C-alpha cells in the first residue's frame, strides 16, 4: 500500500468516482445465492427428516448448526474485512460455501450432512457483513439506505428462487439435486476477484494504520482492543450485539420453521405451500425497497422500529386468526412487515462505527447476536414436540419486539460517514 493513498484528492472518494454499480451487481448476485443457500435447508427439511430418520429436535439442530457456522464465519469475516479487504473476503467466502454446499448433495448420513453444512456456513456467515460494508463505503449517505435495501432484496430473491426450484425439483428429482445447483456461485467469485476493487475509504484507512505502525515500530492496533477501550464504541457494540441476537433469533426461527408450519400444522400441500412462501418473499422484496426509500427520507430508527415491532404484533395474528380463506393475505401482510428490518439493519449498523474498525465491529456484534440465535430453531423444534410449531413462533414474536425496542431507546442513527477514512 503506497503512502500516496493517504493524501489522495478527496474528490476521488466520491461514489461517482468509484465503480459502485458494478460492485452492487456482484454483491446482489452473491446475496441472492446466499439467500438461496440459507433457504435451501427449510425446503429440504422434511426430505432430510425422512431420509435420515430425524426427530424434530434433530431437524431443528440442523438450523442451529448452520447458524453456529455462520456466526463463527461472520466473526472471522468481519475481522478479515478490516485486515485484508472487503472484496477479498466476499470472493473467498463465496467460493467456500459454493463448493461445500454443493457437496452436501452427496451426504450419506446425518453426521456427514451436519459437517458439510456447518463448514459451508462459515462462508455464508461472512457475506452479509462483507457485502454491506463494501457497499456502505461506496454509496453516498443520502442514497445509502435505499441502495442497501435494494441489495438486501437479493437475499430475499434468493429465497424466492429456491422456493420455486424446490417446488419443481424436489418432487421430481429429490433433495440432493437441489444442493448440486449450489456449485454455480463459484463463477461469481472468480469474476468478482478480477473485476471489483476495494473501496477508497478502506484503502486510505488501511494506509493510515500501516503508516502509523511503521512510524511507531509497532504492529497495527487490535481492532477489538480499539472497540472496547473507547466507551462510545463499547456501548454501541454491546447494544448492537443484543439487538442483532434478538433479530436473528426471530428471523431464523421463523424462516426455518414457517414452511413446515404451513405444511404440517395447517395441512397445506407442498406445492401450495411453496406458492404461499413465494408470495411472502415477493412482498418482502417490495417492503425492503419501500423501507429503504422511506428510511432515507425520515430516518433509519423509526422505520426499523416499525418493522420489528410490527412483525412482533402480527405473528400472533398469523397463528391464531388464520383460516383457509385468509391465510394467503395474512402471509402477504406478514411478508411486508418481516422484510422491513433487514432493509434498515445494515445501514443503521454500519453507520454506528468508524471505517478503521467497521468490519470487525459489525462482524463481531452481528455474529455475537447470531450465536445467541443458534437456539431458535431447536427451541421451536422442542416446542413442536411439546405443543406445536405455532407456539414456538410466538416466542419469536417476543424477540422481534425487544429487538426493535433497544435501538429505539438507545442507538442514535448516522453516527459516522462510511465514505470517510
CSV table of N, CA and C in Angstrom, one decimal, residues 264-386:
chain,number,residue,atom,x,y,z
A,264,UNK,N,-47.4,-28.9,7.8
A,264,UNK,CA,-47.8,-29.9,8.7
A,264,UNK,C,-48.9,-29.5,9.6
A,265,UNK,N,-48.9,-28.3,10.1
A,265,UNK,CA,-50.0,-27.9,11.1
A,265,UNK,C,-51.2,-27.2,10.4
A,266,UNK,N,-51.0,-26.6,9.3
A,266,UNK,CA,-52.1,-26.0,8.6
A,266,UNK,C,-52.6,-26.9,7.4
A,267,UNK,N,-51.9,-28.0,7.2
A,267,UNK,CA,-52.3,-29.0,6.2
A,267,UNK,C,-52.3,-28.6,4.8
A,268,UNK,N,-51.4,-27.6,4.5
A,268,UNK,CA,-51.2,-27.1,3.1
A,268,UNK,C,-50.3,-28.0,2.3
A,269,UNK,N,-50.7,-28.4,1.1
A,269,UNK,CA,-49.8,-29.3,0.3
A,269,UNK,C,-48.5,-28.6,-0.1
A,270,UNK,N,-47.5,-29.4,-0.4
A,270,UNK,CA,-46.1,-28.8,-0.6
A,270,UNK,C,-46.1,-27.7,-1.7
A,271,UNK,N,-46.7,-28.0,-2.8
A,271,UNK,CA,-46.7,-27.1,-3.9
A,271,UNK,C,-47.4,-25.8,-3.6
A,272,UNK,N,-48.6,-25.9,-2.9
A,272,UNK,CA,-49.3,-24.8,-2.5
A,272,UNK,C,-48.6,-24.0,-1.4
A,273,UNK,N,-47.9,-24.7,-0.5
A,273,UNK,CA,-47.1,-24.0,0.5
A,273,UNK,C,-46.0,-23.2,-0.2
A,274,UNK,N,-45.4,-23.8,-1.2
A,274,UNK,CA,-44.3,-23.1,-2.0
A,274,UNK,C,-44.9,-21.8,-2.6
A,275,UNK,N,-46.1,-21.8,-3.1
A,275,UNK,CA,-46.7,-20.7,-3.7
A,275,UNK,C,-46.9,-19.6,-2.6
A,276,UNK,N,-47.4,-20.0,-1.4
A,276,UNK,CA,-47.6,-19.0,-0.3
A,276,UNK,C,-46.3,-18.4,0.1
A,277,UNK,N,-45.2,-19.2,0.2
A,277,UNK,CA,-43.9,-18.7,0.5
A,277,UNK,C,-43.4,-17.8,-0.6
A,278,UNK,N,-43.6,-18.1,-1.8
A,278,UNK,CA,-43.2,-17.3,-2.9
A,278,UNK,C,-43.8,-15.9,-2.8
A,279,UNK,N,-45.1,-15.9,-2.5
A,279,UNK,CA,-45.8,-14.6,-2.4
A,279,UNK,C,-45.3,-13.8,-1.2
A,280,UNK,N,-44.9,-14.5,-0.1
A,280,UNK,CA,-44.3,-13.8,1.0
A,280,UNK,C,-43.0,-13.2,0.7
A,281,UNK,N,-42.2,-13.9,-0.1
A,281,UNK,CA,-40.8,-13.4,-0.4
A,281,UNK,C,-40.9,-12.2,-1.4
A,282,UNK,N,-41.9,-12.3,-2.3
A,282,UNK,CA,-42.1,-11.2,-3.2
A,282,UNK,C,-42.5,-9.9,-2.5
A,283,UNK,N,-43.4,-10.1,-1.5
A,283,UNK,CA,-43.8,-9.0,-0.7
A,283,UNK,C,-42.6,-8.4,0.2
A,284,UNK,N,-41.8,-9.3,0.7
A,284,UNK,CA,-40.6,-8.9,1.4
A,284,UNK,C,-39.7,-8.0,0.5
A,285,UNK,N,-39.5,-8.4,-0.7
A,285,UNK,CA,-38.7,-7.6,-1.6
A,285,UNK,C,-39.2,-6.2,-1.8
A,286,UNK,N,-40.5,-6.1,-2.0
A,286,UNK,CA,-41.2,-4.8,-2.2
A,286,UNK,C,-41.1,-4.0,-0.9
A,287,UNK,N,-41.2,-4.7,0.3
A,287,UNK,CA,-41.2,-4.0,1.5
A,287,UNK,C,-39.8,-3.4,1.8
A,288,UNK,N,-38.7,-4.1,1.4
A,288,UNK,CA,-37.4,-3.7,1.6
A,288,UNK,C,-37.1,-2.4,0.7
A,289,UNK,N,-37.6,-2.4,-0.5
A,289,UNK,CA,-37.4,-1.2,-1.4
A,289,UNK,C,-38.1,0.0,-0.8
A,290,UNK,N,-39.3,-0.2,-0.4
A,290,UNK,CA,-40.1,0.9,0.2
A,290,UNK,C,-39.4,1.4,1.5
A,291,UNK,N,-39.0,0.4,2.4
A,291,UNK,CA,-38.4,0.8,3.6
A,291,UNK,C,-37.1,1.6,3.4
A,292,UNK,N,-36.3,1.2,2.4
A,292,UNK,CA,-35.1,1.9,2.2
A,292,UNK,C,-35.3,3.3,1.7
A,293,UNK,N,-36.3,3.5,0.8
A,293,UNK,CA,-36.6,4.9,0.4
A,293,UNK,C,-37.1,5.7,1.5
A,294,UNK,N,-38.0,5.2,2.3
A,294,UNK,CA,-38.6,5.9,3.4
A,294,UNK,C,-37.6,6.2,4.5
A,295,UNK,N,-36.7,5.3,4.8
A,295,UNK,CA,-35.6,5.5,5.8
A,295,UNK,C,-34.7,6.6,5.4
A,296,UNK,N,-34.4,6.7,4.1
A,296,UNK,CA,-33.5,7.8,3.6
A,296,UNK,C,-34.2,9.2,3.8
A,297,UNK,N,-35.6,9.2,3.8
A,297,UNK,CA,-36.3,10.4,3.9
A,297,UNK,C,-36.6,10.8,5.4
A,298,UNK,N,-37.0,9.8,6.2
A,298,UNK,CA,-37.4,10.2,7.6
A,298,UNK,C,-36.5,9.6,8.7
A,299,UNK,N,-35.6,8.8,8.3
A,299,UNK,CA,-34.6,8.2,9.3
A,299,UNK,C,-34.7,6.7,9.5
A,300,UNK,N,-33.5,6.1,9.9
A,300,UNK,CA,-33.4,4.7,10.0
A,300,UNK,C,-34.2,4.2,11.2
A,301,UNK,N,-34.1,4.9,12.3
A,301,UNK,CA,-34.6,4.4,13.6
A,301,UNK,C,-36.1,4.1,13.5
A,302,UNK,N,-36.9,5.1,13.1
A,302,UNK,CA,-38.4,4.9,13.1
A,302,UNK,C,-38.8,3.8,12.2
A,303,UNK,N,-38.2,3.6,11.0
A,303,UNK,CA,-38.6,2.5,10.1
A,303,UNK,C,-38.2,1.2,10.7
A,304,UNK,N,-37.0,1.1,11.3
A,304,UNK,CA,-36.6,-0.2,11.9
A,304,UNK,C,-37.5,-0.6,13.0
A,305,UNK,N,-37.9,0.4,13.8
A,305,UNK,CA,-38.8,0.1,14.9
A,305,UNK,C,-40.2,-0.4,14.4
A,306,UNK,N,-40.7,0.3,13.4
A,306,UNK,CA,-42.0,-0.1,12.8
A,306,UNK,C,-41.9,-1.5,12.3
A,307,UNK,N,-40.8,-1.9,11.6
A,307,UNK,CA,-40.7,-3.3,11.0
A,307,UNK,C,-40.6,-4.3,12.1
A,308,UNK,N,-39.8,-4.1,13.1
A,308,UNK,CA,-39.6,-5.2,14.1
A,308,UNK,C,-40.8,-5.3,15.0
A,309,UNK,N,-41.3,-4.2,15.5
A,309,UNK,CA,-42.4,-4.3,16.4
A,309,UNK,C,-43.7,-4.7,15.7
A,310,UNK,N,-43.8,-4.3,14.4
A,310,UNK,CA,-45.0,-4.7,13.6
A,310,UNK,C,-45.0,-6.2,13.4
A,311,UNK,N,-43.8,-6.7,13.1
A,311,UNK,CA,-43.7,-8.2,12.9
A,311,UNK,C,-44.1,-8.9,14.2
A,312,UNK,N,-43.6,-8.4,15.4
A,312,UNK,CA,-43.9,-9.0,16.7
A,312,UNK,C,-45.4,-9.0,16.9
A,313,UNK,N,-46.1,-8.0,16.6
A,313,UNK,CA,-47.5,-7.9,16.8
A,313,UNK,C,-48.3,-8.7,15.9
A,314,UNK,N,-47.8,-9.0,14.7
A,314,UNK,CA,-48.6,-9.7,13.6
A,314,UNK,C,-48.4,-11.2,13.7
A,315,UNK,N,-47.3,-11.7,14.3
A,315,UNK,CA,-47.2,-13.2,14.4
A,315,UNK,C,-48.3,-13.8,15.2
A,316,UNK,N,-48.8,-13.3,16.3
A,316,UNK,CA,-50.0,-13.9,16.9
A,316,UNK,C,-51.2,-13.9,16.0
A,317,UNK,N,-51.4,-12.9,15.2
A,317,UNK,CA,-52.5,-12.8,14.3
A,317,UNK,C,-52.4,-14.0,13.3
A,318,UNK,N,-51.2,-14.2,12.8
A,318,UNK,CA,-50.9,-15.3,11.8
A,318,UNK,C,-51.2,-16.7,12.5
A,319,UNK,N,-50.9,-16.8,13.7
A,319,UNK,CA,-51.0,-18.1,14.4
A,319,UNK,C,-52.5,-18.4,14.8
A,320,UNK,N,-53.2,-17.4,15.3
A,320,UNK,CA,-54.5,-17.6,15.9
A,320,UNK,C,-55.7,-17.2,15.0
A,321,UNK,N,-55.4,-16.4,14.0
A,321,UNK,CA,-56.6,-15.9,13.2
A,321,UNK,C,-56.6,-16.4,11.8
A,322,UNK,N,-55.8,-17.4,11.5
A,322,UNK,CA,-55.7,-17.8,10.1
A,322,UNK,C,-56.9,-18.7,9.8
A,323,UNK,N,-57.4,-18.7,8.5
A,323,UNK,CA,-58.4,-19.6,8.0
A,323,UNK,C,-57.9,-20.0,6.6
A,324,UNK,N,-58.5,-21.0,6.0
A,324,UNK,CA,-58.1,-21.4,4.7
A,324,UNK,C,-58.4,-20.2,3.7
A,325,UNK,N,-59.3,-19.4,4.0
A,325,UNK,CA,-59.6,-18.3,3.1
A,325,UNK,C,-58.7,-17.1,3.2
A,326,UNK,N,-58.2,-16.8,4.4
A,326,UNK,CA,-57.4,-15.6,4.6
A,326,UNK,C,-55.9,-15.9,4.8
A,327,UNK,N,-55.4,-17.1,4.8
A,327,UNK,CA,-54.0,-17.4,5.0
A,327,UNK,C,-53.1,-16.7,4.0
A,328,UNK,N,-53.6,-16.7,2.7
A,328,UNK,CA,-52.7,-16.0,1.7
A,328,UNK,C,-52.5,-14.5,2.0
A,329,UNK,N,-53.6,-13.8,2.4
A,329,UNK,CA,-53.5,-12.4,2.7
A,329,UNK,C,-52.7,-12.2,4.0
A,330,UNK,N,-52.8,-13.1,4.9
A,330,UNK,CA,-52.0,-13.0,6.2
A,330,UNK,C,-50.5,-13.1,5.9
A,331,UNK,N,-50.2,-14.1,5.0
A,331,UNK,CA,-48.8,-14.3,4.6
A,331,UNK,C,-48.2,-13.1,3.9
A,332,UNK,N,-49.0,-12.5,3.0
A,332,UNK,CA,-48.5,-11.3,2.3
A,332,UNK,C,-48.3,-10.1,3.3
A,333,UNK,N,-49.2,-9.9,4.2
A,333,UNK,CA,-49.0,-8.8,5.2
A,333,UNK,C,-47.8,-9.1,6.1
A,334,UNK,N,-47.7,-10.4,6.5
A,334,UNK,CA,-46.6,-10.8,7.3
A,334,UNK,C,-45.2,-10.5,6.6
A,335,UNK,N,-45.2,-10.9,5.3
A,335,UNK,CA,-44.0,-10.7,4.5
A,335,UNK,C,-43.6,-9.3,4.4
A,336,UNK,N,-44.6,-8.4,4.3
A,336,UNK,CA,-44.2,-6.9,4.2
A,336,UNK,C,-43.5,-6.5,5.5
A,337,UNK,N,-44.1,-6.8,6.7
A,337,UNK,CA,-43.5,-6.4,7.9
A,337,UNK,C,-42.2,-7.1,8.2
A,338,UNK,N,-42.1,-8.4,7.9
A,338,UNK,CA,-41.0,-9.2,8.1
A,338,UNK,C,-39.8,-8.8,7.3
A,339,UNK,N,-40.0,-8.1,6.1
A,339,UNK,CA,-38.9,-7.7,5.3
A,339,UNK,C,-38.3,-6.4,5.7
A,340,UNK,N,-39.0,-5.6,6.4
A,340,UNK,CA,-38.5,-4.2,6.7
A,340,UNK,C,-37.2,-4.2,7.5
A,341,UNK,N,-37.1,-4.9,8.7
A,341,UNK,CA,-35.9,-4.8,9.5
A,341,UNK,C,-34.6,-5.1,8.8
A,342,UNK,N,-34.6,-6.1,7.9
A,342,UNK,CA,-33.3,-6.4,7.2
A,342,UNK,C,-33.0,-5.3,6.1
A,343,UNK,N,-34.0,-4.5,5.7
A,343,UNK,CA,-33.7,-3.4,4.8
A,343,UNK,C,-32.9,-2.3,5.5
A,344,UNK,N,-33.2,-2.1,6.8
A,344,UNK,CA,-32.6,-1.0,7.5
A,344,UNK,C,-31.4,-1.4,8.4
A,345,UNK,N,-31.4,-2.6,8.8
A,345,UNK,CA,-30.4,-3.0,9.8
A,345,UNK,C,-28.9,-2.8,9.3
A,346,UNK,N,-28.6,-3.1,8.1
A,346,UNK,CA,-27.3,-2.9,7.6
A,346,UNK,C,-26.8,-1.5,7.6
A,347,UNK,N,-27.6,-0.6,7.1
A,347,UNK,CA,-27.2,0.9,7.1
A,347,UNK,C,-27.1,1.4,8.5
A,348,UNK,N,-28.1,1.1,9.4
A,348,UNK,CA,-28.1,1.6,10.7
A,348,UNK,C,-26.9,1.1,11.5
A,349,UNK,N,-26.5,-0.1,11.3
A,349,UNK,CA,-25.4,-0.7,12.0
A,349,UNK,C,-24.1,-0.2,11.4
A,350,UNK,N,-23.9,-0.1,10.1
A,350,UNK,CA,-22.6,0.3,9.6
A,350,UNK,C,-22.3,1.7,9.9
A,351,UNK,N,-23.3,2.6,10.1
A,351,UNK,CA,-23.1,4.0,10.4
A,351,UNK,C,-22.9,4.2,11.9
A,352,UNK,N,-22.8,3.1,12.7
A,352,UNK,CA,-22.6,3.3,14.1
A,352,UNK,C,-21.1,3.1,14.5
A,353,UNK,N,-20.2,2.8,13.5
A,353,UNK,CA,-18.8,2.6,13.8
A,353,UNK,C,-17.9,3.3,12.7
A,354,UNK,N,-16.7,3.7,13.1
A,354,UNK,CA,-15.8,4.3,12.1
A,354,UNK,C,-15.2,3.3,11.2
A,355,UNK,N,-14.6,3.7,10.0
A,355,UNK,CA,-14.1,2.9,9.0
A,355,UNK,C,-13.0,1.9,9.5
A,356,UNK,N,-12.1,2.4,10.3
A,356,UNK,CA,-11.0,1.6,10.8
A,356,UNK,C,-11.4,0.3,11.5
A,357,UNK,N,-12.5,0.3,12.2
A,357,UNK,CA,-13.0,-0.8,13.0
A,357,UNK,C,-14.3,-1.4,12.5
A,358,UNK,N,-14.8,-0.8,11.4
A,358,UNK,CA,-16.2,-1.1,11.0
A,358,UNK,C,-16.4,-2.6,10.8
A,359,UNK,N,-15.6,-3.2,9.9
A,359,UNK,CA,-15.8,-4.6,9.6
A,359,UNK,C,-15.8,-5.5,10.9
A,360,UNK,N,-14.8,-5.2,11.7
A,360,UNK,CA,-14.7,-6.0,13.0
A,360,UNK,C,-15.8,-5.8,13.9
A,361,UNK,N,-16.2,-4.5,14.0
A,361,UNK,CA,-17.3,-4.2,15.0
A,361,UNK,C,-18.7,-4.7,14.5
A,362,UNK,N,-19.0,-4.6,13.3
A,362,UNK,CA,-20.3,-5.1,12.8
A,362,UNK,C,-20.3,-6.6,12.7
A,363,UNK,N,-19.1,-7.1,12.3
A,363,UNK,CA,-19.0,-8.6,12.3
A,363,UNK,C,-19.1,-9.2,13.6
A,364,UNK,N,-18.4,-8.6,14.6
A,364,UNK,CA,-18.5,-9.1,16.0
A,364,UNK,C,-19.9,-8.9,16.6
A,365,UNK,N,-20.5,-7.7,16.5
A,365,UNK,CA,-21.8,-7.5,17.1
A,365,UNK,C,-22.9,-8.4,16.4
A,366,UNK,N,-22.8,-8.4,15.1
A,366,UNK,CA,-23.9,-9.2,14.4
A,366,UNK,C,-23.7,-10.7,14.7
A,367,UNK,N,-22.5,-11.2,14.8
A,367,UNK,CA,-22.3,-12.6,15.0
A,367,UNK,C,-22.3,-13.1,16.4
A,368,UNK,N,-22.1,-12.2,17.3
A,368,UNK,CA,-22.4,-12.5,18.7
A,368,UNK,C,-24.0,-12.7,18.8
A,369,UNK,N,-24.7,-11.8,18.1
A,369,UNK,CA,-26.1,-12.0,18.0
A,369,UNK,C,-26.5,-13.3,17.3
A,370,UNK,N,-25.8,-13.6,16.3
A,370,UNK,CA,-26.1,-14.9,15.6
A,370,UNK,C,-25.8,-16.1,16.5
A,371,UNK,N,-24.8,-16.0,17.3
A,371,UNK,CA,-24.6,-17.1,18.3
A,371,UNK,C,-25.8,-17.3,19.2
A,372,UNK,N,-26.3,-16.1,19.7
A,372,UNK,CA,-27.4,-16.1,20.5
A,372,UNK,C,-28.7,-16.7,19.9
A,373,UNK,N,-28.7,-16.6,18.6
A,373,UNK,CA,-29.9,-17.1,17.8
A,373,UNK,C,-29.8,-18.6,17.5
A,374,UNK,N,-28.7,-19.2,17.8
A,374,UNK,CA,-28.5,-20.6,17.5
A,374,UNK,C,-29.6,-21.5,18.1
A,375,UNK,N,-30.1,-21.1,19.2
A,375,UNK,CA,-31.0,-22.0,19.9
A,375,UNK,C,-32.5,-21.9,19.3
A,376,UNK,N,-32.7,-20.8,18.5
A,376,UNK,CA,-34.0,-20.6,18.0
A,376,UNK,C,-34.7,-21.8,17.2
A,377,UNK,N,-34.0,-22.4,16.2
A,377,UNK,CA,-34.6,-23.5,15.5
A,377,UNK,C,-34.8,-24.7,16.4
A,378,UNK,N,-33.9,-25.0,17.3
A,378,UNK,CA,-34.0,-26.1,18.3
A,378,UNK,C,-35.2,-25.8,19.3
A,379,UNK,N,-35.3,-24.5,19.7
A,379,UNK,CA,-36.4,-24.1,20.6
A,379,UNK,C,-37.7,-24.4,20.0
A,380,UNK,N,-37.9,-24.0,18.7
A,380,UNK,CA,-39.2,-24.3,18.1
A,380,UNK,C,-39.4,-25.8,17.9
A,381,UNK,N,-38.3,-26.5,17.5
A,381,UNK,CA,-38.4,-28.0,17.4
A,381,UNK,C,-38.9,-28.6,18.7
A,382,UNK,N,-38.3,-28.1,19.8
A,382,UNK,CA,-38.7,-28.7,21.1
A,382,UNK,C,-40.2,-28.3,21.4
A,383,UNK,N,-40.6,-27.1,21.2
A,383,UNK,CA,-41.9,-26.7,21.4
A,383,UNK,C,-42.9,-27.4,20.5
A,384,UNK,N,-42.4,-27.8,19.3
A,384,UNK,CA,-43.3,-28.5,18.4
A,384,UNK,C,-43.6,-29.9,19.0
A,385,UNK,N,-42.6,-30.5,19.6
A,385,UNK,CA,-42.8,-31.8,20.3
A,385,UNK,C,-43.7,-31.7,21.5
A,386,UNK,N,-43.6,-30.6,22.2
A,386,UNK,CA,-44.3,-30.5,23.5
A,386,UNK,C,-45.7,-29.9,23.2
